[in-house]
CSV table of C-alpha atoms and ligand atoms in Angstrom, one decimal:
chain,number,residue,atom,x,y,z
A,28,UNK,CA,248.9,424.6,216.2
A,29,UNK,CA,248.5,424.8,220.0
A,30,UNK,CA,245.1,426.3,220.9
A,31,UNK,CA,245.4,426.0,224.7
A,32,UNK,CA,249.0,426.8,225.8
A,33,UNK,CA,248.3,426.1,229.5
A,34,UNK,CA,247.1,422.6,228.9
A,35,UNK,CA,248.9,422.0,225.6
A,36,UNK,CA,245.9,421.2,223.5
A,37,UNK,CA,246.3,421.4,219.7
A,38,UNK,CA,243.7,422.1,217.0
A,39,UNK,CA,244.5,418.5,215.8
A,40,UNK,CA,243.5,417.2,219.2
A,41,UNK,CA,240.2,419.2,219.1
A,42,UNK,CA,239.5,417.8,215.6
A,43,UNK,CA,240.1,414.3,216.8
A,44,UNK,CA,237.6,414.7,219.7
A,45,UNK,CA,235.0,416.2,217.4
A,46,UNK,CA,235.4,413.2,215.1
A,47,UNK,CA,234.8,411.1,218.1
A,48,UNK,CA,231.5,412.9,218.9
A,49,UNK,CA,232.4,416.1,220.9
A,50,UNK,CA,229.9,418.8,220.0
A,51,UNK,CA,230.8,421.6,222.4
A,52,UNK,CA,233.5,423.4,224.3
A,53,UNK,CA,232.3,421.6,227.4
A,54,UNK,CA,232.9,418.2,225.8
A,55,UNK,CA,236.5,419.2,224.8
A,56,UNK,CA,237.1,420.6,228.3
A,57,UNK,CA,236.0,417.4,229.9
A,58,UNK,CA,238.5,415.4,227.9
A,59,UNK,CA,241.5,417.8,227.8
A,60,UNK,CA,241.1,420.4,230.6
A,61,UNK,CA,241.4,423.0,227.8
A,62,UNK,CA,240.5,426.4,229.2
A,63,UNK,CA,240.7,425.5,232.8
A,64,UNK,CA,243.7,427.6,233.6
A,65,UNK,CA,243.9,431.2,232.2
A,66,UNK,CA,240.9,430.8,230.0
A,67,UNK,CA,242.3,432.8,227.1
A,68,UNK,CA,241.9,430.0,224.7
A,69,UNK,CA,238.1,429.6,225.2
A,70,UNK,CA,237.0,431.9,222.4
A,71,UNK,CA,239.3,430.4,219.8
A,72,UNK,CA,238.5,426.9,220.9
A,73,UNK,CA,234.8,427.5,220.8
A,74,UNK,CA,235.1,428.9,217.3
A,75,UNK,CA,237.1,425.8,216.1
A,76,UNK,CA,234.6,423.4,217.7
A,77,UNK,CA,231.7,425.2,216.0
A,78,UNK,CA,233.4,425.3,212.6
A,79,UNK,CA,234.2,421.6,212.8
A,80,UNK,CA,230.7,420.7,213.7
A,81,UNK,CA,229.3,422.7,210.8
A,82,UNK,CA,231.2,420.5,208.3
B,101,LIG,FE1,243.9,427.6,227.7
B,101,LIG,FE2,245.3,429.1,229.3
B,101,LIG,S1,245.5,428.9,227.1
B,101,LIG,S2,243.7,427.8,229.8
């Protein structure tokens, strides 16, 4: 599933980055530019990062 349409970042990509040590939306943004265009994906992306970090 694509989370960030503008930058074409999928939930799978986010999961991979969390597995590699990303702990925040800022970390994901640094690697993928997620959320740097329209910003609509930020809430959902943050939720996914939190959820993955809780597990
Ligand atoms: Fe992520 Fe637009 S959907 S910046």
